[in-house]
Amino acid sequence: MSQTTIALLFLAFAIVSFILEKIPLGLTATICALGLTLTGVLDASTTFAQYVNSNVILCVGMFVVGQALFETGMANKIGGIVTKFAKTEKTLVIAIMVIVGVMSGLLSNTGTAAVLIPVVCGIADESGYSRSRLLMPLVFAAALGGNLSIIGAPGNLMGVNALQEMGLPTSFFMYAPVGVPMLILGIIYFACLGYRFLPKKTETVGAVQTQTDFSNVPKWKQTVSLAVLVAVIIAMIFEDEIGVSIQLSSCIGAVILVVTKVIDEKTALKSIDLEVVLLFGGSLALAKALDVTGAGNLIADKIVGFLGTNPDPMILLLVIFIVTCTITNFMSNTATTALIVPIAVSLANNVGADPRAVVIATVIAGSCAYATPIGMPANTMVIGLGGYRFKDYVKSGLPLIGFSFVVCMVLLPILFPFYP
């Protein structure tokens, strides 16, 4: 059996396993990595190098930095301050989306949603507003905000890594030129049209999540956690000027937080999501196999052949977005991005186009998991709390996907020309 066939078989296994989720995502990716090594498609050093990839290290460092903000209650306080000034249900929706969107771009979209869901539930219960009118905008804003920076979601780093391997420049706010308009349009959508689609339901008391009491946390810990986060982000933005890589900045921030005992060592280690690390490393190994065996090019050739000779790059961009967006609503968005990015790169290379537009489109489409309750963890978190049904996600989420699609199709070719 040829190495190309073996790589394609592992890709097929990964797709099926990611969709069914009978096996944990990280374990699926690891099985692929080990299988590709045992079959000789990749050597051991190449395989395990993916698990200590610089972007995996960045992810690990930011897990700790973000957790400190959650652990000290600073994230909770920020969310409470902003929502406190909202006087009506509609302004509350807008306030929630603004704060969640910004925090998701600078921390973790899933983590931000998780910490603010009980805050919003408490606000809804105290004010008499329906939780079902507030929680869906919250989780959608978390997904939108994840597109503001390269650390907003694990899948974002997949795109960064692909571009870096091709020698193309990346930056902390690489996705922001598209992500910011998407977030703004998403907020406007819910403030005007989407607000009407939000269901108004009576939730059961048993679904209430209790808010953690942070009153006993020293204020200096909250201050230091916020200061370190801001310092790390500034260092990442000015990476070239200060000569310190973003990976090193995140690790320095994590070490400072542990050394100053803002967050203890056990909590810091526990905050590192090993499933994400294993998924990231294993997926990178699979992507490497698709590249070195030519399997990625083979898939790209078939798609290009289906689209006809010399397809317009805009058609490729459209196809990539639609395919990725469809898949991500039924399986992990990180896994979807990991699978599609190498294929998108091969597609761009096949037509001689700059790959940046298709890579960014893939990453952003991978975050457009608004139409189902299983598209992303935050969607699932609020099903019971909001009393939602499948159709509620479809009704509110599909128009948002449509707006995101239009923003990408308009801005990407302008910001990242196919033939610069």
Short mmCIF file of C-alpha atoms in Angstrom, two decimals:
data_model
loop_
_atom_site.label_atom_id
_atom_site.label_comp_id
_atom_site.label_asym_id
_atom_site.label_seq_id
_atom_site.Cartn_x
_atom_site.Cartn_y
_atom_site.Cartn_z
CA MET A 1 0.00 0.00 0.00
CA SER A 2 1.41 3.39 -0.97
CA GLN A 3 2.14 6.07 1.61
CA THR A 4 -0.38 8.36 -0.10
CA THR A 5 -3.12 5.74 0.35
CA ILE A 6 -2.17 5.23 3.99
CA ALA A 7 -2.34 8.98 4.66
CA LEU A 8 -5.76 9.18 2.98
CA LEU A 9 -7.05 6.24 5.04
CA PHE A 10 -5.98 7.93 8.27
CA LEU A 11 -7.64 11.14 7.07
CA ALA A 12 -10.88 9.21 6.43
CA PHE A 13 -10.62 7.61 9.88
CA ALA A 14 -10.11 11.03 11.48
CA ILE A 15 -13.12 12.54 9.69
CA VAL A 16 -15.46 9.69 10.69
CA SER A 17 -14.15 9.60 14.26
CA PHE A 18 -14.37 13.38 14.67
CA ILE A 19 -17.98 13.33 13.49
CA LEU A 20 -19.07 10.37 15.64
CA GLU A 21 -16.97 11.40 18.67
CA LYS A 22 -17.08 7.85 20.04
CA ILE A 23 -13.36 8.28 20.69
CA PRO A 24 -12.09 11.48 22.37
CA LEU A 25 -10.84 14.00 19.79
CA GLY A 26 -7.33 14.14 21.21
CA LEU A 27 -7.08 10.34 21.18
CA THR A 28 -8.26 10.17 17.57
CA ALA A 29 -5.56 12.63 16.49
CA THR A 30 -2.94 10.70 18.50
CA ILE A 31 -3.98 7.39 16.91
CA CYS A 32 -3.44 9.00 13.50
CA ALA A 33 -0.03 10.33 14.52
CA LEU A 34 1.13 6.98 15.93
CA GLY A 35 -0.33 5.03 13.00
CA LEU A 36 1.44 7.23 10.46
CA THR A 37 4.69 6.66 12.35
CA LEU A 38 4.26 2.87 12.65
CA THR A 39 3.49 2.60 8.92
CA GLY A 40 6.60 4.58 8.03
CA VAL A 41 4.77 7.56 6.52
CA LEU A 42 6.42 9.80 9.14
CA ASP A 43 9.52 9.17 11.22
CA ALA A 44 9.24 9.41 15.01
CA SER A 45 11.19 12.68 15.30
CA THR A 46 8.89 14.38 12.76
CA THR A 47 5.77 13.10 14.51
CA PHE A 48 6.70 14.14 18.03
CA ALA A 49 8.09 17.48 16.87
CA GLN A 50 4.48 18.44 16.17
CA TYR A 51 3.60 18.09 19.86
CA VAL A 52 6.25 20.65 20.85
CA ASN A 53 5.39 22.95 17.99
CA SER A 54 5.82 26.62 18.96
CA ASN A 55 2.10 27.23 18.61
CA VAL A 56 1.29 24.34 20.96
CA ILE A 57 3.59 26.02 23.50
CA LEU A 58 1.75 29.31 22.94
CA CYS A 59 -1.54 27.54 23.59
CA VAL A 60 -0.22 26.03 26.85
CA GLY A 61 1.05 29.39 28.13
CA MET A 62 -2.22 31.16 27.38
CA PHE A 63 -4.22 28.43 29.12
CA VAL A 64 -2.47 29.41 32.37
CA VAL A 65 -2.67 33.19 31.78
CA GLY A 66 -6.38 32.95 30.96
CA GLN A 67 -7.14 30.64 33.87
CA ALA A 68 -5.63 33.12 36.33
CA LEU A 69 -8.16 35.72 35.21
CA PHE A 70 -10.99 33.22 35.71
CA GLU A 71 -9.59 31.77 38.95
CA THR A 72 -9.22 35.15 40.69
CA GLY A 73 -12.71 36.25 39.64
CA MET A 74 -11.40 39.12 37.53
CA ALA A 75 -13.20 37.82 34.43
CA ASN A 76 -16.39 37.57 36.47
CA LYS A 77 -15.96 41.14 37.74
CA ILE A 78 -15.38 42.54 34.24
CA GLY A 79 -18.54 40.84 32.96
CA GLY A 80 -20.59 42.08 35.91
CA ILE A 81 -19.44 45.70 35.55
CA VAL A 82 -20.43 45.91 31.91
CA THR A 83 -23.81 44.19 32.19
CA LYS A 84 -24.65 46.30 35.27
CA PHE A 85 -25.20 49.40 33.12
CA ALA A 86 -27.70 47.77 30.74
CA LYS A 87 -31.20 49.06 31.57
CA THR A 88 -33.30 47.13 29.01
CA GLU A 89 -33.23 43.59 27.68
CA LYS A 90 -31.98 44.71 24.26
CA THR A 91 -29.17 46.87 25.69
CA LEU A 92 -28.28 43.97 27.96
CA VAL A 93 -27.95 41.70 24.92
CA ILE A 94 -25.67 44.27 23.25
CA ALA A 95 -23.58 44.76 26.42
CA ILE A 96 -23.17 41.01 26.87
CA MET A 97 -22.08 40.55 23.25
CA VAL A 98 -19.55 43.39 23.44
CA ILE A 99 -17.83 42.19 26.61
CA VAL A 100 -17.93 38.50 25.65
CA GLY A 101 -16.65 39.26 22.15
CA VAL A 102 -13.68 41.29 23.38
CA MET A 103 -12.80 38.87 26.18
CA SER A 104 -13.02 35.87 23.83
CA GLY A 105 -10.50 37.46 21.49
CA LEU A 106 -8.00 37.98 24.29
CA LEU A 107 -8.60 34.82 26.30
CA SER A 108 -10.44 31.67 25.20
CA ASN A 109 -13.88 31.74 23.61
CA THR A 110 -15.05 28.61 25.44
CA GLY A 111 -13.50 29.72 28.75
CA THR A 112 -15.05 33.17 28.50
CA ALA A 113 -18.47 31.69 27.79
CA ALA A 114 -18.15 29.22 30.66
CA VAL A 115 -17.28 31.89 33.23
CA LEU A 116 -19.93 34.40 32.11
CA ILE A 117 -22.86 32.00 31.62
CA PRO A 118 -23.64 31.81 35.37
CA VAL A 119 -23.13 35.60 35.64
CA VAL A 120 -25.71 36.23 32.93
CA CYS A 121 -28.08 33.65 34.43
CA GLY A 122 -27.90 35.51 37.74
CA ILE A 123 -28.56 38.86 36.04
CA ALA A 124 -31.51 37.39 34.15
CA ASP A 125 -33.04 35.90 37.30
CA GLU A 126 -32.61 39.13 39.30
CA SER A 127 -33.95 41.39 36.54
CA GLY A 128 -36.80 39.16 35.45
CA TYR A 129 -35.49 38.78 31.87
CA SER A 130 -35.68 35.39 30.18
CA ARG A 131 -32.37 33.55 30.14
CA SER A 132 -33.22 32.15 26.73
CA ARG A 133 -33.05 35.72 25.35
CA LEU A 134 -29.57 36.34 26.74
CA LEU A 135 -27.58 33.11 26.60
CA MET A 136 -27.67 32.51 22.85
CA PRO A 137 -26.24 35.96 22.00
CA LEU A 138 -23.57 35.26 24.64
CA VAL A 139 -22.31 32.01 23.08
CA PHE A 140 -22.51 33.40 19.54
CA ALA A 141 -20.48 36.44 20.64
CA ALA A 142 -17.90 34.09 22.13
CA ALA A 143 -17.49 32.40 18.74
CA LEU A 144 -17.35 35.74 16.90
CA GLY A 145 -14.86 37.18 19.37
CA GLY A 146 -12.60 34.18 18.90
CA ASN A 147 -11.78 35.61 15.47
CA LEU A 148 -10.17 38.77 16.86
CA SER A 149 -6.73 37.29 17.55
CA ILE A 150 -4.65 34.17 17.01
CA ILE A 151 -5.32 32.97 20.59
CA GLY A 152 -9.12 33.39 20.57
CA ALA A 153 -9.66 29.72 19.68
CA PRO A 154 -7.34 26.69 19.30
CA GLY A 155 -8.22 26.36 15.61
CA ASN A 156 -6.82 29.84 14.95
CA LEU A 157 -3.31 28.58 15.60
CA MET A 158 -3.77 25.88 12.96
CA GLY A 159 -4.01 28.60 10.33
CA VAL A 160 -1.07 30.51 11.80
CA ASN A 161 1.09 27.40 11.76
CA ALA A 162 0.22 26.60 8.13
CA LEU A 163 1.20 30.11 7.00
CA GLN A 164 4.39 30.10 9.07
CA GLU A 165 5.49 26.82 7.50
CA MET A 166 5.19 28.48 4.09
CA GLY A 167 7.33 31.38 5.26
CA LEU A 168 4.43 33.85 5.23
CA PRO A 169 4.26 36.52 7.96
CA THR A 170 1.67 36.28 10.73
CA SER A 171 0.69 38.62 13.56
CA PHE A 172 -1.27 38.58 16.81
CA PHE A 173 -4.27 40.33 15.25
CA MET A 174 -3.99 38.56 11.91
CA TYR A 175 -7.69 37.62 11.88
CA ALA A 176 -8.94 40.95 13.27
CA PRO A 177 -9.44 42.77 9.91
CA VAL A 178 -12.17 40.21 9.18
CA GLY A 179 -13.06 39.26 12.76
CA VAL A 180 -13.80 42.79 13.99
CA PRO A 181 -16.34 43.59 11.22
CA MET A 182 -17.93 40.17 11.80
CA LEU A 183 -18.30 40.85 15.53
CA ILE A 184 -19.71 44.34 14.93
CA LEU A 185 -22.15 43.01 12.30
CA GLY A 186 -23.14 40.18 14.66
CA ILE A 187 -23.96 42.67 17.42
CA ILE A 188 -25.94 44.84 14.99
CA TYR A 189 -27.75 41.72 13.75
CA PHE A 190 -28.92 40.81 17.26
CA ALA A 191 -29.72 44.43 18.11
CA CYS A 192 -32.04 44.65 15.10
CA LEU A 193 -33.13 41.47 13.31
CA GLY A 194 -31.74 38.59 15.39
CA TYR A 195 -33.36 39.89 18.57
CA ARG A 196 -36.74 38.92 17.13
CA PHE A 197 -35.64 35.30 16.59
CA LEU A 198 -34.58 34.73 20.19
CA PRO A 199 -37.02 32.38 21.96
CA LYS A 200 -38.68 33.43 25.18
CA LYS A 201 -38.99 30.41 27.43
CA THR A 202 -39.56 29.62 31.06
CA GLU A 203 -36.55 27.77 32.43
CA THR A 204 -36.60 25.29 35.26
CA VAL A 205 -34.90 26.16 38.54
CA GLY A 206 -32.96 22.93 38.38
CA ALA A 207 -31.00 24.18 35.41
CA VAL A 208 -29.49 27.10 37.35
CA GLN A 209 -25.71 27.25 37.53
CA THR A 210 -24.37 28.66 40.77
CA GLN A 211 -21.96 31.58 40.65
CA THR A 212 -18.64 31.12 42.40
CA ASP A 213 -18.00 33.43 45.35
CA PHE A 214 -14.76 35.36 44.79
CA SER A 215 -15.14 37.69 47.79
CA ASN A 216 -12.27 35.98 49.61
CA VAL A 217 -9.79 36.46 46.75
CA PRO A 218 -7.26 39.24 47.53
CA LYS A 219 -7.64 42.23 45.22
CA TRP A 220 -3.92 42.24 44.45
CA LYS A 221 -4.33 38.83 42.80
CA GLN A 222 -7.09 40.14 40.56
CA THR A 223 -4.98 43.19 39.68
CA VAL A 224 -1.87 41.13 38.91
CA SER A 225 -3.82 38.62 36.79
CA LEU A 226 -5.22 41.46 34.68
CA ALA A 227 -1.87 43.28 34.49
CA VAL A 228 -0.06 40.13 33.32
CA LEU A 229 -2.68 39.46 30.66
CA VAL A 230 -2.42 43.03 29.36
CA ALA A 231 1.40 42.89 29.42
CA VAL A 232 1.45 39.58 27.53
CA ILE A 233 -0.93 40.88 24.87
CA ILE A 234 1.11 44.08 24.43
CA ALA A 235 4.30 42.00 24.14
CA MET A 236 2.61 39.84 21.49
CA ILE A 237 1.47 42.85 19.49
CA PHE A 238 4.97 44.34 19.51
CA GLU A 239 6.74 41.01 19.01
CA ASP A 240 9.09 42.30 16.29
CA GLU A 241 9.94 45.52 18.11
CA ILE A 242 10.93 43.88 21.42
CA GLY A 243 12.47 40.78 19.87
CA VAL A 244 10.54 38.34 22.09
CA SER A 245 8.41 35.68 20.40
CA ILE A 246 4.74 35.46 21.30
CA GLN A 247 5.28 31.92 22.56
CA LEU A 248 7.96 33.11 24.99
CA SER A 249 5.77 36.02 26.12
CA SER A 250 2.91 33.67 27.01
CA CYS A 251 5.24 31.35 28.95
CA ILE A 252 6.84 34.26 30.86
CA GLY A 253 3.37 35.49 31.80
CA ALA A 254 2.39 32.01 33.01
CA VAL A 255 5.57 31.68 35.10
CA ILE A 256 5.07 35.12 36.71
CA LEU A 257 1.54 34.17 37.75
CA VAL A 258 2.72 30.92 39.37
CA VAL A 259 5.82 32.45 41.02
CA THR A 260 3.76 35.29 42.53
CA LYS A 261 1.19 32.70 43.68
CA VAL A 262 -1.66 34.42 41.87
CA ILE A 263 -2.44 30.92 40.69
CA ASP A 264 -0.95 27.82 42.32
CA GLU A 265 1.06 25.26 40.40
CA LYS A 266 -1.60 22.52 40.55
CA THR A 267 -4.31 24.83 39.22
CA ALA A 268 -1.97 26.07 36.49
CA LEU A 269 -1.19 22.52 35.35
CA LYS A 270 -4.86 21.56 35.58
CA SER A 271 -5.80 24.51 33.35
CA ILE A 272 -3.76 23.08 30.47
CA ASP A 273 -6.28 21.27 28.29
CA LEU A 274 -4.41 18.13 27.26
CA GLU A 275 -7.11 17.19 24.79
CA VAL A 276 -6.41 20.38 22.86
CA VAL A 277 -2.65 19.72 23.01
CA LEU A 278 -3.09 16.13 21.79
CA LEU A 279 -5.58 17.21 19.12
CA PHE A 280 -3.25 19.98 17.97
CA GLY A 281 -0.11 17.81 17.84
CA GLY A 282 -1.83 14.83 16.24
CA SER A 283 -3.61 16.97 13.66
CA LEU A 284 -0.35 18.68 12.73
CA ALA A 285 1.21 15.25 12.23
CA LEU A 286 -1.69 14.26 9.95
CA ALA A 287 -1.34 17.55 8.05
CA LYS A 288 2.40 16.89 7.65
CA ALA A 289 1.64 13.41 6.27
CA LEU A 290 -0.87 14.82 3.79
CA ASP A 291 1.83 17.23 2.65
CA VAL A 292 4.86 14.92 2.35
CA THR A 293 2.92 12.09 0.67
CA GLY A 294 1.15 14.38 -1.77
CA ALA A 295 -2.26 13.25 -0.46
CA GLY A 296 -3.30 16.84 0.18
CA ASN A 297 -2.43 17.78 -3.38
CA LEU A 298 -4.35 14.75 -4.65
CA ILE A 299 -7.52 15.88 -2.82
CA ALA A 300 -6.99 19.41 -4.08
CA ASP A 301 -6.55 18.13 -7.65
CA LYS A 302 -9.86 16.28 -7.44
CA ILE A 303 -11.70 19.36 -6.16
CA VAL A 304 -10.08 21.59 -8.78
CA GLY A 305 -10.93 19.01 -11.44
CA PHE A 306 -14.53 18.99 -10.28
CA LEU A 307 -14.64 22.78 -10.54
CA GLY A 308 -13.16 22.74 -14.04
CA THR A 309 -9.86 23.89 -15.49
CA ASN A 310 -8.34 27.04 -13.97
CA PRO A 311 -11.15 27.74 -11.48
CA ASP A 312 -11.49 31.27 -10.23
CA PRO A 313 -9.90 31.62 -6.76
CA MET A 314 -13.15 33.24 -5.58
CA ILE A 315 -14.97 29.98 -6.39
CA LEU A 316 -12.37 28.07 -4.35
CA LEU A 317 -12.82 30.51 -1.49
CA LEU A 318 -16.59 30.05 -1.64
CA VAL A 319 -16.34 26.25 -1.74
CA ILE A 320 -13.85 26.14 1.15
CA PHE A 321 -16.05 28.37 3.30
CA ILE A 322 -19.27 26.46 2.63
CA VAL A 323 -17.69 23.01 3.12
CA THR A 324 -15.90 24.03 6.33
CA CYS A 325 -18.94 25.83 7.70
CA THR A 326 -21.19 22.84 7.04
CA ILE A 327 -18.82 20.36 8.69
CA THR A 328 -18.09 22.53 11.74
CA ASN A 329 -21.75 22.59 12.74
CA PHE A 330 -21.69 18.82 13.24
CA MET A 331 -18.23 18.22 14.69
CA SER A 332 -15.53 20.01 16.69
CA ASN A 333 -14.59 23.32 15.10
CA THR A 334 -10.94 22.78 16.06
CA ALA A 335 -10.95 19.35 14.43
CA THR A 336 -12.68 20.74 11.35
CA THR A 337 -10.07 23.47 10.97
CA ALA A 338 -7.26 20.97 11.45
CA LEU A 339 -8.63 18.78 8.66
CA ILE A 340 -9.46 21.48 6.13
CA VAL A 341 -6.47 23.85 6.46
CA PRO A 342 -3.92 21.59 4.70
CA ILE A 343 -6.43 20.87 1.93
CA ALA A 344 -7.13 24.60 1.55
CA VAL A 345 -3.40 25.31 1.26
CA SER A 346 -3.05 22.65 -1.44
CA LEU A 347 -6.02 24.12 -3.31
CA ALA A 348 -4.50 27.60 -3.28
CA ASN A 349 -1.12 26.26 -4.40
CA ASN A 350 -2.75 24.31 -7.22
CA VAL A 351 -4.09 27.48 -8.81
CA GLY A 352 -1.01 29.52 -7.92
CA ALA A 353 -2.91 31.82 -5.54
CA ASP A 354 -1.74 33.41 -2.31
CA PRO A 355 -2.94 30.95 0.37
CA ARG A 356 -3.64 33.53 3.09
CA ALA A 357 -7.22 34.26 2.02
CA VAL A 358 -8.27 30.58 1.91
CA VAL A 359 -6.49 29.75 5.19
CA ILE A 360 -8.18 32.63 7.04
CA ALA A 361 -11.52 31.75 5.41
CA THR A 362 -11.10 28.17 6.65
CA VAL A 363 -10.35 29.25 10.21
CA ILE A 364 -13.24 31.73 10.33
CA ALA A 365 -15.68 29.30 8.69
CA GLY A 366 -14.59 26.74 11.28
CA SER A 367 -15.87 29.10 13.98
CA CYS A 368 -19.30 29.60 12.34
CA ALA A 369 -20.91 26.83 14.35
CA TYR A 370 -24.07 28.76 15.13
CA ALA A 371 -26.75 26.56 13.55
CA THR A 372 -26.66 23.52 15.87
CA PRO A 373 -26.38 22.92 19.63
CA ILE A 374 -23.40 20.59 19.07
CA GLY A 375 -21.28 22.87 16.87
CA MET A 376 -19.18 24.16 19.74
CA PRO A 377 -18.94 23.49 23.50
CA ALA A 378 -20.50 26.84 24.48
CA ASN A 379 -23.63 26.05 22.44
CA THR A 380 -24.05 22.81 24.35
CA MET A 381 -23.50 24.49 27.73
CA VAL A 382 -26.65 26.60 27.42
CA ILE A 383 -29.15 24.08 26.00
CA GLY A 384 -30.69 23.25 29.38
CA LEU A 385 -30.15 26.68 30.91
CA GLY A 386 -31.97 28.41 28.07
CA GLY A 387 -34.49 25.64 27.43
CA TYR A 388 -33.41 25.64 23.77
CA ARG A 389 -34.39 23.24 21.01
CA PHE A 390 -32.46 22.42 17.85
CA LYS A 391 -34.63 24.73 15.74
CA ASP A 392 -33.81 27.70 18.00
CA TYR A 393 -30.16 27.48 16.95
CA VAL A 394 -31.11 27.13 13.29
CA LYS A 395 -33.47 30.12 13.40
CA SER A 396 -30.98 32.48 15.07
CA GLY A 397 -27.75 30.98 13.73
CA LEU A 398 -28.33 30.59 9.99
CA PRO A 399 -28.73 34.32 9.27
CA LEU A 400 -25.57 34.98 11.32
CA ILE A 401 -23.69 32.45 9.20
CA GLY A 402 -24.98 34.23 6.10
CA PHE A 403 -23.71 37.60 7.33
CA SER A 404 -20.33 36.07 8.22
CA PHE A 405 -20.11 34.52 4.76
CA VAL A 406 -20.76 37.87 3.05
CA VAL A 407 -18.15 39.65 5.21
CA CYS A 408 -15.52 37.02 4.34
CA MET A 409 -16.29 36.98 0.63
CA VAL A 410 -16.07 40.77 0.43
CA LEU A 411 -13.11 41.50 2.69
CA LEU A 412 -10.71 38.58 2.19
CA PRO A 413 -9.95 39.15 -1.52
CA ILE A 414 -9.39 42.85 -0.76
CA LEU A 415 -7.21 42.37 2.33
CA PHE A 416 -5.35 39.33 1.01
CA PRO A 417 -5.29 39.49 -2.83
CA PHE A 418 -5.03 36.12 -4.58
CA TYR A 419 -2.37 37.45 -6.93
CA PRO A 420 -0.57 40.31 -5.11
#
